[in-house]
Each structure stands twice: as structure tokens, then as C-alpha cells.
Amino acid sequence: MRIRRFALAVAGLSLVTGAAAAGQASAGVQSDPRPSTTLGHSAAQTPQTKAAAAACGVEVGAITAAGINSGYGITATKPLTVSNFAPFKLFAARTSSTWYGWRTPANIYYYAGFVLQGSNLYAGAETYKNGTTNPPTTSSKKLGAGWGGFTALTSSNYYVPGTTRPHLFLYGLHTNGSLYRYSVNGPTGPITSYGSAAGYGSFKSITVISETVGYDTILATTKAGALWTIHLPVTAPLKGTLKAVRTTGFKQYDKLVASRCGSSTLLTGFDPTAKTLTVYAMSKANGSKTIINTIGSAPASHNGVTHFLYTGSGSPSLIGE
């Protein structure tokens, strides 16, 4: 079963040319208007301005230590426009991959959210009946044990009819210093090993920023605060090409969430100490020449121990590199 992508609204954001620096670049941001919407989440909405309607948006889930799920509808205005999703009981999770959505005439479904609970891997699902009813009906399926050494997950979902690559990959960082890749057949598996590579012991967080027929690209932070891209051809064996994007400046974030914004990437970092989220506009990755503009920061009030992207079957694939 292929997992198609569900259309959440993103506006076309492009980064004008500018000199990249070791910190944030100063190039401007322009947007191609398209409204930002939240689909399937009941939110305490902030009234939208004309600027908010023209800016890119992203939906991010947040799971607390007690297993309460909520999150944020973020619009990349200046200052940021942030709506808080209504909380509901889900299940505890120490890390999560992207959750993918699917709409029927009656309901909205989110599934293939792979989460770690202790040493077990689960596939989570949420069903919003009649479109936007909150709280949703939730469920989970245990996919296996022995995942205790994994510290971070991310997934890519390249779906184009007729292509031969495995459409859904799950990536995981392990305490043994390796990066693992798994092929997932459908929203609840089965999961098949698709290679691993050593040499990733310095990394802390990972998020996919590109998904194509030939490769995926992961954006990763190190424990020291550097930002790197990991270019990973879909062919076996797993072998990544690493490029430094920034050498410092990202240590405070325990999680990065990337979403497409036109031909660029909207990047949200979560700082658990300051309890804030910070949004960046990032050009296509090109090592240290990558342009990164700070859009703004806002409180991250839900105290999530993990954050993840909500996206869907009609959304265009990520093209961050």
C-alpha cells in the first residue's frame, strides 16, 4: 500500500540571493501568496492578517511526557502567527517521525506516525470524524521490540506512480553511532532493513528535507550545535555524503522539523530549555553557502518531549537540496 501525501497548504516562499555566513544570513524573504490552513486540528486560532494569509504555514505535533498530544499551527509572518492545537490523550513517545494525512468525504486520517515508546516501535493513527471533530479517535500498532538504542527518527515518503524506489523510508539514529534505514510497506509495515552506516555518533537530531526518486537528504544537528546535510542515494548499501551547513548556532534545539515552502524549506527548531520555537527560511542546501534567514521565535507552551511534522498525501515532496 502506497502512502500518498495529503495537501496541507504551503505558500511559495523563495529566498532572494544573499551572501551566506557562519550565522544567519541577511537576505530577504519573498512569498507567493496562498492561504495557510489547519486541517483536522482544533486550534485556539489567532485572527489571521493579510500577511498571515500570504505566508507559508506548517503544522507541528507535540507529545508530552504524559502522552498528551497537541501542537502548533505556525504561519511564517513577522512576527510569527502561532495557533495552539487543542490537547488530547494519545500515548507517551520519546521520539516520532512525520505523520501523514488522508482525507475522505467524511473524515480526516493521520497515520504512519512511527513512534518509540521505551524499546518498542509503534505506528500511530488519528481519525478526525466529520472533518474537524476534536478529540480524534486514536490507535496504535506495535511493529517490534529492540528499538531501545534509537534516539531520533525521521521519514521520507516519495510517492510518484510508476517509480520503483521504496516510497516510504524510516531513518533512525542509534546510540552505537550508526544511521539506519528501513523500508516500510504501508502505514503499519511490515518494516524491512534497508542498510546502515557508521560514523554518525556526533549527531543529535535528524529531519528529511529532500525526497526524490534517486535520493533523500537529511538535515541533522550535532551535539555541539553544528548543522549538516546527509545526502543518501536510495540504492544499497547506505552511504551518505555529508556537508557542513553551519558550524555553530543550533545546539539549543533538541528537534528540527522541516516542511516545504515553495522552492525552499521552512525549518522550525524547538528549544526545550527556553520553551521556545524558532522558525527559519532556508534556501536549497549547498553546504556553507546555504542561506538561512531567521523569521522569528514564539513560546512553545505544550512542553513536548518530541515534535513532528503533520503533512499529507497531496503535499509536494520536499526539495530542500
Short mmCIF file of N, CA, C and O in Angstrom, two decimals, residues 41 60-64 67-72 84-88 90 126 128 301-304 308 310:
data_model
loop_
_atom_site.label_atom_id
_atom_site.label_comp_id
_atom_site.label_asym_id
_atom_site.label_seq_id
_atom_site.Cartn_x
_atom_site.Cartn_y
_atom_site.Cartn_z
N HIS A 41 -7.31 19.69 12.92
CA HIS A 41 -6.87 20.03 14.27
C HIS A 41 -7.70 21.19 14.79
O HIS A 41 -7.82 22.22 14.15
N VAL A 60 2.75 21.30 13.31
CA VAL A 60 3.70 20.52 14.09
C VAL A 60 2.99 19.91 15.29
O VAL A 60 2.31 20.63 16.04
N GLY A 61 3.13 18.62 15.47
CA GLY A 61 2.59 17.96 16.64
C GLY A 61 3.58 17.99 17.79
O GLY A 61 4.79 18.08 17.58
N ALA A 62 3.06 17.92 19.01
CA ALA A 62 3.89 17.92 20.22
C ALA A 62 3.32 16.92 21.21
O ALA A 62 2.15 17.04 21.60
N ILE A 63 4.10 15.92 21.59
CA ILE A 63 3.67 14.92 22.56
C ILE A 63 4.42 15.14 23.86
O ILE A 63 5.66 15.23 23.87
N THR A 64 3.69 15.24 24.97
CA THR A 64 4.30 15.47 26.27
C THR A 64 4.73 14.15 26.91
O THR A 64 4.40 13.06 26.43
N GLY A 67 2.01 11.78 27.54
CA GLY A 67 1.29 11.23 26.40
C GLY A 67 0.17 12.09 25.89
O GLY A 67 -0.72 11.60 25.18
N ILE A 68 0.20 13.38 26.22
CA ILE A 68 -0.78 14.32 25.70
C ILE A 68 -0.26 14.89 24.38
O ILE A 68 0.86 15.40 24.32
N ASN A 69 -1.08 14.82 23.35
CA ASN A 69 -0.69 15.36 22.05
C ASN A 69 -1.41 16.68 21.81
O ASN A 69 -2.60 16.82 22.08
N SER A 70 -0.67 17.63 21.32
CA SER A 70 -1.23 18.91 20.92
C SER A 70 -0.36 19.41 19.77
O SER A 70 -0.01 18.63 18.90
N GLY A 71 0.00 20.65 19.77
CA GLY A 71 0.89 21.13 18.73
C GLY A 71 0.59 22.54 18.31
O GLY A 71 -0.14 23.28 19.00
N TYR A 72 1.12 22.92 17.14
CA TYR A 72 1.11 24.30 16.71
C TYR A 72 0.80 24.42 15.23
O TYR A 72 1.34 23.66 14.41
N ASN A 84 -2.44 27.34 18.81
CA ASN A 84 -2.21 26.15 19.63
C ASN A 84 -3.31 25.13 19.39
O ASN A 84 -4.49 25.44 19.51
N PHE A 85 -2.91 23.90 19.03
CA PHE A 85 -3.89 22.85 18.84
C PHE A 85 -4.45 22.40 20.19
O PHE A 85 -3.72 22.35 21.19
N ALA A 86 -5.72 22.05 20.19
CA ALA A 86 -6.34 21.56 21.42
C ALA A 86 -5.71 20.23 21.82
O ALA A 86 -5.56 19.33 20.99
N PRO A 87 -5.34 20.06 23.10
CA PRO A 87 -4.68 18.82 23.54
C PRO A 87 -5.66 17.66 23.66
O PRO A 87 -6.85 17.84 23.91
N PHE A 88 -5.15 16.44 23.48
CA PHE A 88 -5.94 15.24 23.70
C PHE A 88 -4.99 14.12 24.09
O PHE A 88 -3.79 14.17 23.83
N LEU A 90 -3.07 10.87 23.80
CA LEU A 90 -2.57 9.99 22.74
C LEU A 90 -1.84 8.83 23.42
O LEU A 90 -2.47 7.91 23.93
N GLU A 126 -4.51 8.72 13.90
CA GLU A 126 -5.56 9.60 14.42
C GLU A 126 -6.65 9.71 13.38
O GLU A 126 -6.36 9.83 12.19
N TYR A 128 -10.05 11.99 12.54
CA TYR A 128 -10.91 13.13 12.82
C TYR A 128 -12.21 12.93 12.06
O TYR A 128 -12.26 13.11 10.84
N SER A 301 4.52 26.27 24.27
CA SER A 301 3.89 26.13 25.58
C SER A 301 3.43 24.73 25.92
O SER A 301 3.01 24.47 27.05
N HIS A 302 3.51 23.80 24.97
CA HIS A 302 2.96 22.47 25.22
C HIS A 302 3.95 21.51 25.89
O HIS A 302 3.57 20.37 26.21
N ASN A 303 5.19 21.94 26.08
CA ASN A 303 6.19 21.12 26.77
C ASN A 303 6.35 19.74 26.13
O ASN A 303 6.44 18.71 26.82
N GLY A 304 6.42 19.70 24.82
CA GLY A 304 6.58 18.43 24.13
C GLY A 304 7.96 17.83 24.33
O GLY A 304 8.96 18.55 24.29
N PHE A 308 6.92 16.74 15.75
CA PHE A 308 6.91 16.06 14.46
C PHE A 308 6.03 16.83 13.49
O PHE A 308 5.15 17.61 13.87
N TYR A 310 3.13 17.27 10.71
CA TYR A 310 1.90 16.78 10.12
C TYR A 310 1.90 17.21 8.65
O TYR A 310 2.02 18.41 8.35
#
